[in-house]
mmCIF file of N, CA and C in Angstrom:
data_model
loop_
_atom_site.group_PDB
_atom_site.id
_atom_site.type_symbol
_atom_site.label_atom_id
_atom_site.label_comp_id
_atom_site.label_asym_id
_atom_site.label_seq_id
_atom_site.Cartn_x
_atom_site.Cartn_y
_atom_site.Cartn_z
ATOM 1 N N UNK A 136 -11.115 17.719 -8.019
ATOM 2 C CA UNK A 136 -10.722 16.862 -6.934
ATOM 3 C C UNK A 136 -10.007 15.616 -7.475
ATOM 4 N N UNK A 137 -10.508 15.011 -8.575
ATOM 5 C CA UNK A 137 -9.942 13.851 -9.133
ATOM 6 C C UNK A 137 -8.570 14.178 -9.645
ATOM 7 N N UNK A 138 -8.385 15.307 -10.273
ATOM 8 C CA UNK A 138 -7.023 15.722 -10.763
ATOM 9 C C UNK A 138 -6.036 15.821 -9.669
ATOM 10 N N UNK A 139 -6.410 16.401 -8.490
ATOM 11 C CA UNK A 139 -5.447 16.555 -7.430
ATOM 12 C C UNK A 139 -5.155 15.122 -6.840
ATOM 13 N N UNK A 140 -6.136 14.292 -6.819
ATOM 14 C CA UNK A 140 -5.881 12.942 -6.314
ATOM 15 C C UNK A 140 -4.866 12.190 -7.239
ATOM 16 N N UNK A 141 -5.024 12.360 -8.552
ATOM 17 C CA UNK A 141 -4.177 11.739 -9.482
ATOM 18 C C UNK A 141 -2.766 12.317 -9.383
ATOM 19 N N UNK A 142 -2.691 13.607 -9.119
ATOM 20 C CA UNK A 142 -1.368 14.258 -8.956
ATOM 21 C C UNK A 142 -0.737 13.681 -7.721
ATOM 22 N N UNK A 143 -1.520 13.507 -6.595
ATOM 23 C CA UNK A 143 -0.957 13.060 -5.368
ATOM 24 C C UNK A 143 -0.454 11.627 -5.522
ATOM 25 N N UNK A 144 -1.299 10.742 -6.136
ATOM 26 C CA UNK A 144 -0.911 9.356 -6.401
ATOM 27 C C UNK A 144 0.350 9.296 -7.189
ATOM 28 N N UNK A 145 0.365 10.121 -8.320
ATOM 29 C CA UNK A 145 1.594 10.150 -9.146
ATOM 30 C C UNK A 145 2.833 10.501 -8.378
ATOM 31 N N UNK A 146 2.702 11.506 -7.499
ATOM 32 C CA UNK A 146 3.871 11.952 -6.675
ATOM 33 C C UNK A 146 4.257 10.907 -5.701
ATOM 34 N N UNK A 147 3.257 10.255 -5.093
ATOM 35 C CA UNK A 147 3.506 9.182 -4.087
ATOM 36 C C UNK A 147 4.257 8.023 -4.736
ATOM 37 N N UNK A 148 3.793 7.636 -5.936
ATOM 38 C CA UNK A 148 4.471 6.564 -6.630
ATOM 39 C C UNK A 148 5.904 6.904 -6.929
ATOM 40 N N UNK A 149 6.158 8.129 -7.416
ATOM 41 C CA UNK A 149 7.473 8.558 -7.717
ATOM 42 C C UNK A 149 8.338 8.536 -6.468
ATOM 43 N N UNK A 150 7.790 9.065 -5.341
ATOM 44 C CA UNK A 150 8.532 9.002 -4.074
ATOM 45 C C UNK A 150 8.853 7.597 -3.623
ATOM 46 N N UNK A 151 7.871 6.665 -3.777
ATOM 47 C CA UNK A 151 8.121 5.312 -3.443
ATOM 48 C C UNK A 151 9.218 4.650 -4.286
ATOM 49 N N UNK A 152 9.157 4.886 -5.538
ATOM 50 C CA UNK A 152 10.194 4.316 -6.498
ATOM 51 C C UNK A 152 11.561 4.863 -6.061
ATOM 52 N N UNK A 153 11.631 6.138 -5.893
ATOM 53 C CA UNK A 153 12.956 6.737 -5.471
ATOM 54 C C UNK A 153 13.429 6.175 -4.151
ATOM 55 N N UNK A 154 12.517 6.007 -3.248
ATOM 56 C CA UNK A 154 12.877 5.472 -1.961
ATOM 57 C C UNK A 154 13.344 4.061 -2.027
ATOM 58 N N UNK A 155 12.691 3.215 -2.814
ATOM 59 C CA UNK A 155 13.121 1.855 -3.019
ATOM 60 C C UNK A 155 14.445 1.763 -3.651
ATOM 61 N N UNK A 156 14.678 2.628 -4.689
ATOM 62 C CA UNK A 156 16.002 2.595 -5.376
ATOM 63 C C UNK A 156 17.126 3.038 -4.453
ATOM 64 N N UNK A 157 16.848 3.997 -3.621
ATOM 65 C CA UNK A 157 17.968 4.590 -2.789
ATOM 66 C C UNK A 157 18.122 3.814 -1.475
ATOM 67 N N UNK A 158 17.105 3.008 -1.050
ATOM 68 C CA UNK A 158 17.199 2.266 0.171
ATOM 69 C C UNK A 158 17.518 3.209 1.378
ATOM 70 N N UNK A 159 16.852 4.302 1.432
ATOM 71 C CA UNK A 159 17.152 5.325 2.482
ATOM 72 C C UNK A 159 16.563 4.822 3.781
ATOM 73 N N UNK A 160 16.911 5.552 4.829
ATOM 74 C CA UNK A 160 16.460 5.195 6.170
ATOM 75 C C UNK A 160 14.950 5.351 6.343
ATOM 76 N N UNK A 161 14.261 4.627 7.210
ATOM 77 C CA UNK A 161 12.813 4.658 7.308
ATOM 78 C C UNK A 161 12.327 6.079 7.708
ATOM 79 N N UNK A 162 13.190 6.829 8.414
ATOM 80 C CA UNK A 162 12.760 8.206 8.772
ATOM 81 C C UNK A 162 12.589 9.147 7.634
ATOM 82 N N UNK A 163 13.300 8.872 6.495
ATOM 83 C CA UNK A 163 13.192 9.790 5.389
ATOM 84 C C UNK A 163 12.339 9.207 4.216
ATOM 85 N N UNK A 164 11.730 8.078 4.450
ATOM 86 C CA UNK A 164 10.934 7.440 3.397
ATOM 87 C C UNK A 164 9.614 8.119 3.258
ATOM 88 N N UNK A 165 9.104 8.143 2.015
ATOM 89 C CA UNK A 165 7.779 8.576 1.687
ATOM 90 C C UNK A 165 7.372 9.922 2.235
ATOM 91 N N UNK A 166 8.226 10.992 2.077
ATOM 92 C CA UNK A 166 7.948 12.291 2.691
ATOM 93 C C UNK A 166 6.628 12.855 2.134
ATOM 94 N N UNK A 167 6.272 12.558 0.895
ATOM 95 C CA UNK A 167 5.101 13.129 0.311
ATOM 96 C C UNK A 167 3.872 12.575 1.075
ATOM 97 N N UNK A 168 3.874 11.363 1.476
ATOM 98 C CA UNK A 168 2.739 10.835 2.210
ATOM 99 C C UNK A 168 2.652 11.465 3.539
ATOM 100 N N UNK A 169 3.787 11.659 4.225
ATOM 101 C CA UNK A 169 3.737 12.358 5.534
ATOM 102 C C UNK A 169 3.167 13.748 5.383
ATOM 103 N N UNK A 170 3.565 14.435 4.308
ATOM 104 C CA UNK A 170 3.076 15.811 4.077
ATOM 105 C C UNK A 170 1.552 15.791 3.842
ATOM 106 N N UNK A 171 1.114 14.803 3.058
ATOM 107 C CA UNK A 171 -0.303 14.667 2.821
ATOM 108 C C UNK A 171 -1.091 14.293 4.114
ATOM 109 N N UNK A 172 -0.417 13.497 4.904
ATOM 110 C CA UNK A 172 -1.063 13.080 6.163
ATOM 111 C C UNK A 172 -1.271 14.362 7.036
ATOM 112 N N UNK A 173 -0.293 15.208 7.112
ATOM 113 C CA UNK A 173 -0.428 16.481 7.882
ATOM 114 C C UNK A 173 -1.464 17.393 7.292
ATOM 115 N N UNK A 174 -1.627 17.370 5.989
ATOM 116 C CA UNK A 174 -2.594 18.177 5.303
ATOM 117 C C UNK A 174 -4.042 17.565 5.386
ATOM 118 N N UNK A 175 -4.129 16.297 5.853
ATOM 119 C CA UNK A 175 -5.456 15.656 5.953
ATOM 120 C C UNK A 175 -5.913 15.065 4.637
ATOM 121 N N UNK A 176 -5.021 14.871 3.686
ATOM 122 C CA UNK A 176 -5.386 14.287 2.392
ATOM 123 C C UNK A 176 -4.602 13.046 2.086
ATOM 124 N N UNK A 177 -5.192 11.926 2.416
ATOM 125 C CA UNK A 177 -4.537 10.613 2.266
ATOM 126 C C UNK A 177 -5.413 9.635 1.502
ATOM 127 N N UNK A 178 -4.818 8.707 0.779
ATOM 128 C CA UNK A 178 -5.654 7.612 0.257
ATOM 129 C C UNK A 178 -5.964 6.652 1.341
ATOM 130 N N UNK A 179 -6.925 5.822 1.082
ATOM 131 C CA UNK A 179 -7.362 4.835 2.106
ATOM 132 C C UNK A 179 -6.250 3.772 2.285
ATOM 133 N N UNK A 180 -6.367 3.047 3.321
ATOM 134 C CA UNK A 180 -5.425 1.943 3.586
ATOM 135 C C UNK A 180 -5.548 0.939 2.468
ATOM 136 N N UNK A 181 -6.731 0.681 1.969
ATOM 137 C CA UNK A 181 -6.916 -0.281 0.858
ATOM 138 C C UNK A 181 -6.134 0.200 -0.380
ATOM 139 N N UNK A 182 -6.185 1.502 -0.709
ATOM 140 C CA UNK A 182 -5.473 2.032 -1.856
ATOM 141 C C UNK A 182 -3.979 1.944 -1.640
ATOM 142 N N UNK A 183 -3.515 2.173 -0.453
ATOM 143 C CA UNK A 183 -2.078 2.007 -0.174
ATOM 144 C C UNK A 183 -1.646 0.557 -0.324
ATOM 145 N N UNK A 184 -2.420 -0.379 0.150
ATOM 146 C CA UNK A 184 -2.125 -1.793 -0.004
ATOM 147 C C UNK A 184 -2.121 -2.164 -1.498
ATOM 148 N N UNK A 185 -3.017 -1.637 -2.260
ATOM 149 C CA UNK A 185 -3.073 -1.888 -3.691
ATOM 150 C C UNK A 185 -1.815 -1.331 -4.402
ATOM 151 N N UNK A 186 -1.411 -0.160 -3.954
ATOM 152 C CA UNK A 186 -0.165 0.436 -4.528
ATOM 153 C C UNK A 186 1.053 -0.403 -4.173
ATOM 154 N N UNK A 187 1.045 -0.932 -2.968
ATOM 155 C CA UNK A 187 2.188 -1.795 -2.512
ATOM 156 C C UNK A 187 2.276 -2.990 -3.376
ATOM 157 N N UNK A 188 1.139 -3.665 -3.692
ATOM 158 C CA UNK A 188 1.120 -4.846 -4.558
ATOM 159 C C UNK A 188 1.573 -4.385 -5.932
ATOM 160 N N UNK A 189 0.975 -3.397 -6.487
ATOM 161 C CA UNK A 189 1.324 -2.953 -7.879
ATOM 162 C C UNK A 189 2.789 -2.624 -8.019
ATOM 163 N N UNK A 190 3.346 -1.997 -7.033
ATOM 164 C CA UNK A 190 4.783 -1.681 -7.041
ATOM 165 C C UNK A 190 5.658 -2.826 -6.621
ATOM 166 N N UNK A 191 5.083 -3.899 -6.326
ATOM 167 C CA UNK A 191 5.767 -5.163 -5.909
ATOM 168 C C UNK A 191 6.779 -4.850 -4.802
ATOM 169 N N UNK A 192 6.238 -4.171 -3.760
ATOM 170 C CA UNK A 192 7.047 -3.895 -2.576
ATOM 171 C C UNK A 192 7.209 -5.142 -1.692
ATOM 172 N N UNK A 193 8.286 -5.174 -1.024
ATOM 173 C CA UNK A 193 8.441 -6.293 0.014
ATOM 174 C C UNK A 193 7.494 -6.015 1.174
ATOM 175 N N UNK A 194 7.347 -6.966 2.025
ATOM 176 C CA UNK A 194 6.545 -6.830 3.212
ATOM 177 C C UNK A 194 7.048 -5.612 4.071
ATOM 178 N N UNK A 195 8.312 -5.534 4.218
ATOM 179 C CA UNK A 195 8.929 -4.422 5.022
ATOM 180 C C UNK A 195 8.692 -3.057 4.351
ATOM 181 N N UNK A 196 8.843 -3.024 3.066
ATOM 182 C CA UNK A 196 8.645 -1.766 2.332
ATOM 183 C C UNK A 196 7.112 -1.326 2.389
ATOM 184 N N UNK A 197 6.269 -2.281 2.310
ATOM 185 C CA UNK A 197 4.822 -2.054 2.446
ATOM 186 C C UNK A 197 4.501 -1.506 3.818
ATOM 187 N N UNK A 198 5.119 -2.133 4.842
ATOM 188 C CA UNK A 198 4.891 -1.688 6.183
ATOM 189 C C UNK A 198 5.415 -0.223 6.368
ATOM 190 N N UNK A 199 6.560 0.086 5.803
ATOM 191 C CA UNK A 199 7.051 1.467 5.851
ATOM 192 C C UNK A 199 6.071 2.373 5.211
ATOM 193 N N UNK A 200 5.526 2.025 4.032
ATOM 194 C CA UNK A 200 4.569 2.852 3.362
ATOM 195 C C UNK A 200 3.301 3.061 4.216
ATOM 196 N N UNK A 201 2.809 1.955 4.739
ATOM 197 C CA UNK A 201 1.600 2.107 5.603
ATOM 198 C C UNK A 201 1.891 2.949 6.812
ATOM 199 N N UNK A 202 3.042 2.771 7.463
ATOM 200 C CA UNK A 202 3.390 3.565 8.613
ATOM 201 C C UNK A 202 3.533 5.048 8.326
ATOM 202 N N UNK A 203 4.047 5.349 7.171
ATOM 203 C CA UNK A 203 4.170 6.734 6.714
ATOM 204 C C UNK A 203 2.829 7.454 6.606
ATOM 205 N N UNK A 204 1.837 6.615 6.248
ATOM 206 C CA UNK A 204 0.466 7.210 6.104
ATOM 207 C C UNK A 204 -0.372 7.097 7.361
ATOM 208 N N UNK A 205 0.259 6.540 8.411
ATOM 209 C CA UNK A 205 -0.473 6.429 9.711
ATOM 210 C C UNK A 205 -1.243 5.112 9.831
ATOM 211 N N UNK A 206 -0.925 4.128 9.005
ATOM 212 C CA UNK A 206 -1.632 2.839 9.101
ATOM 213 C C UNK A 206 -0.574 1.743 9.458
ATOM 214 N N UNK A 207 -1.082 0.582 9.696
ATOM 215 C CA UNK A 207 -0.204 -0.584 9.897
ATOM 216 C C UNK A 207 -0.926 -1.842 9.540
ATOM 217 N N UNK A 208 -0.213 -2.960 9.473
ATOM 218 C CA UNK A 208 -0.886 -4.248 9.309
ATOM 219 C C UNK A 208 -1.446 -4.630 10.701
ATOM 220 N N UNK A 209 -2.700 -5.167 10.666
ATOM 221 C CA UNK A 209 -3.265 -5.603 11.904
ATOM 222 C C UNK A 209 -3.478 -7.094 11.831
ATOM 223 N N UNK A 210 -3.001 -7.798 12.830
ATOM 224 C CA UNK A 210 -3.143 -9.291 12.825
ATOM 225 C C UNK A 210 -4.533 -9.749 13.067
ATOM 226 N N UNK A 211 -5.381 -8.891 13.601
ATOM 227 C CA UNK A 211 -6.799 -9.258 13.857
ATOM 228 C C UNK A 211 -7.721 -8.921 12.686
ATOM 229 N N UNK A 212 -7.159 -8.493 11.629
ATOM 230 C CA UNK A 212 -7.972 -8.154 10.380
ATOM 231 C C UNK A 212 -7.547 -9.136 9.249
ATOM 232 N N UNK A 213 -8.493 -9.966 8.900
ATOM 233 C CA UNK A 213 -8.219 -10.973 7.864
ATOM 234 C C UNK A 213 -7.591 -10.425 6.551
ATOM 235 N N UNK A 214 -8.130 -9.359 6.091
ATOM 236 C CA UNK A 214 -7.683 -8.799 4.861
ATOM 237 C C UNK A 214 -6.157 -8.358 4.963
ATOM 238 N N UNK A 215 -5.826 -7.823 6.124
ATOM 239 C CA UNK A 215 -4.394 -7.444 6.308
ATOM 240 C C UNK A 215 -3.468 -8.654 6.360
ATOM 241 N N UNK A 216 -3.936 -9.726 7.042
ATOM 242 C CA UNK A 216 -3.126 -10.957 7.084
ATOM 243 C C UNK A 216 -2.946 -11.549 5.725
ATOM 244 N N UNK A 217 -4.030 -11.552 4.937
ATOM 245 C CA UNK A 217 -3.948 -12.142 3.583
ATOM 246 C C UNK A 217 -3.013 -11.339 2.661
ATOM 247 N N UNK A 218 -3.119 -10.021 2.634
ATOM 248 C CA UNK A 218 -2.352 -9.216 1.760
ATOM 249 C C UNK A 218 -0.903 -9.295 2.215
ATOM 250 N N UNK A 219 -0.671 -9.257 3.516
ATOM 251 C CA UNK A 219 0.686 -9.397 4.072
ATOM 252 C C UNK A 219 1.315 -10.688 3.673
ATOM 253 N N UNK A 220 0.569 -11.765 3.712
ATOM 254 C CA UNK A 220 1.123 -13.085 3.329
ATOM 255 C C UNK A 220 1.591 -12.980 1.804
ATOM 256 N N UNK A 221 0.728 -12.412 0.933
ATOM 257 C CA UNK A 221 1.197 -12.353 -0.480
ATOM 258 C C UNK A 221 2.400 -11.520 -0.664
ATOM 259 N N UNK A 222 2.500 -10.355 0.085
ATOM 260 C CA UNK A 222 3.701 -9.553 0.001
ATOM 261 C C UNK A 222 4.909 -10.296 0.507
ATOM 262 N N UNK A 223 4.739 -10.985 1.627
ATOM 263 C CA UNK A 223 5.912 -11.669 2.240
ATOM 264 C C UNK A 223 6.431 -12.717 1.290
ATOM 265 N N UNK A 224 5.477 -13.472 0.622
ATOM 266 C CA UNK A 224 5.887 -14.500 -0.295
ATOM 267 C C UNK A 224 6.224 -13.955 -1.717
ATOM 268 N N UNK A 225 6.171 -12.646 -1.868
ATOM 269 C CA UNK A 225 6.503 -12.016 -3.170
ATOM 270 C C UNK A 225 5.600 -12.492 -4.316
ATOM 271 N N UNK A 226 4.332 -12.658 -3.992
ATOM 272 C CA UNK A 226 3.279 -13.113 -4.915
ATOM 273 C C UNK A 226 2.397 -11.890 -5.230
ATOM 274 N N UNK A 227 2.567 -11.414 -6.442
ATOM 275 C CA UNK A 227 1.880 -10.146 -6.762
ATOM 276 C C UNK A 227 0.730 -10.297 -7.789
ATOM 277 N N UNK A 228 0.177 -11.470 -7.880
ATOM 278 C CA UNK A 228 -0.922 -11.757 -8.790
ATOM 279 C C UNK A 228 -2.168 -11.157 -8.217
ATOM 280 N N UNK A 229 -2.729 -10.097 -8.843
ATOM 281 C CA UNK A 229 -3.867 -9.378 -8.359
ATOM 282 C C UNK A 229 -5.113 -10.341 -8.229
ATOM 283 N N UNK A 230 -5.233 -11.162 -9.271
ATOM 284 C CA UNK A 230 -6.419 -12.110 -9.267
ATOM 285 C C UNK A 230 -6.319 -13.076 -8.094
ATOM 286 N N UNK A 231 -5.107 -13.607 -7.827
ATOM 287 C CA UNK A 231 -4.894 -14.548 -6.702
ATOM 288 C C UNK A 231 -5.187 -13.862 -5.383
ATOM 289 N N UNK A 232 -4.747 -12.644 -5.214
ATOM 290 C CA UNK A 232 -5.058 -11.885 -3.983
ATOM 291 C C UNK A 232 -6.495 -11.657 -3.797
ATOM 292 N N UNK A 233 -7.138 -11.246 -4.796
ATOM 293 C CA UNK A 233 -8.605 -10.964 -4.751
ATOM 294 C C UNK A 233 -9.326 -12.274 -4.540
ATOM 295 N N UNK A 234 -8.889 -13.378 -5.123
ATOM 296 C CA UNK A 234 -9.548 -14.650 -4.901
ATOM 297 C C UNK A 234 -9.434 -15.115 -3.479
ATOM 298 N N UNK A 235 -8.228 -14.920 -2.899
ATOM 299 C CA UNK A 235 -8.014 -15.315 -1.493
ATOM 300 C C UNK A 235 -8.880 -14.452 -0.532
ATOM 301 N N UNK A 236 -8.934 -13.131 -0.830
ATOM 302 C CA UNK A 236 -9.766 -12.241 -0.052
ATOM 303 C C UNK A 236 -11.215 -12.652 -0.101
ATOM 304 N N UNK A 237 -11.656 -12.946 -1.292
ATOM 305 C CA UNK A 237 -13.099 -13.370 -1.495
ATOM 306 C C UNK A 237 -13.361 -14.697 -0.771
ATOM 307 N N UNK A 238 -12.449 -15.647 -0.880
ATOM 308 C CA UNK A 238 -12.622 -16.924 -0.300
ATOM 309 C C UNK A 238 -12.801 -16.806 1.243
ATOM 310 N N UNK A 239 -12.093 -15.886 1.882
ATOM 311 C CA UNK A 239 -12.176 -15.698 3.292
ATOM 312 C C UNK A 239 -13.260 -14.646 3.674
ATOM 313 N N UNK A 240 -14.083 -14.279 2.746
ATOM 314 C CA UNK A 240 -15.203 -13.375 3.061
ATOM 315 C C UNK A 240 -14.832 -11.902 3.142
ATOM 316 N N UNK A 241 -13.710 -11.569 2.560
ATOM 317 C CA UNK A 241 -13.277 -10.139 2.634
ATOM 318 C C UNK A 241 -13.526 -9.505 1.198
ATOM 319 N N UNK A 242 -13.527 -8.182 1.215
ATOM 320 C CA UNK A 242 -13.752 -7.450 0.024
ATOM 321 C C UNK A 242 -12.503 -7.548 -0.820
ATOM 322 N N UNK A 243 -12.617 -7.804 -2.166
ATOM 323 C CA UNK A 243 -11.488 -7.838 -3.039
ATOM 324 C C UNK A 243 -10.788 -6.489 -3.061
ATOM 325 N N UNK A 244 -9.505 -6.517 -3.268
ATOM 326 C CA UNK A 244 -8.679 -5.257 -3.283
ATOM 327 C C UNK A 244 -8.659 -4.611 -4.657
ATOM 328 N N UNK A 245 -8.746 -5.374 -5.726
ATOM 329 C CA UNK A 245 -8.553 -4.880 -7.074
ATOM 330 C C UNK A 245 -9.800 -4.944 -7.929
ATOM 331 N N UNK A 246 -10.677 -5.845 -7.675
ATOM 332 C CA UNK A 246 -11.811 -6.057 -8.556
ATOM 333 C C UNK A 246 -13.065 -6.460 -7.803
ATOM 334 N N UNK A 247 -14.127 -6.578 -8.552
ATOM 335 C CA UNK A 247 -15.351 -7.128 -7.973
ATOM 336 C C UNK A 247 -15.509 -8.544 -8.469
ATOM 337 N N UNK A 248 -15.473 -9.505 -7.532
ATOM 338 C CA UNK A 248 -15.665 -10.884 -7.910
ATOM 339 C C UNK A 248 -17.090 -11.347 -7.850
#
C-alpha cells in the first residue's frame, strides 16, 4: 500500500511540474489526480496543500490542484485561510506556516509543534 502511495505521489508531482512548465489550460491540468479521484484513491486535502507549498505553487495553481482532486479553499476554515495567505504572498517557509497554524489553534501541516 505504501509503495503504491509513493508511486501515486511521484506521478502526481511529475504531472504538476509538467503542468506548471507548460501552463496548460485548467481543463487539462493534473490528469493523474483526476484519474485517481475516479478510482477512489486520493491523498488528503492536507497532503495536497503540503505538496502545493513544497512545489511553491501560486495560489491559483494550488487552487487548480485542489479542484482537480475535488477539494477547494474554504473561507470558513482557518487552516485554509492561513495556507492560502502564505501561497498568495509566495511565502513557502514550512516552519512559519506551521507556526501560524499552531498560533491560531490549527493542526500544523508539516510537523508537530
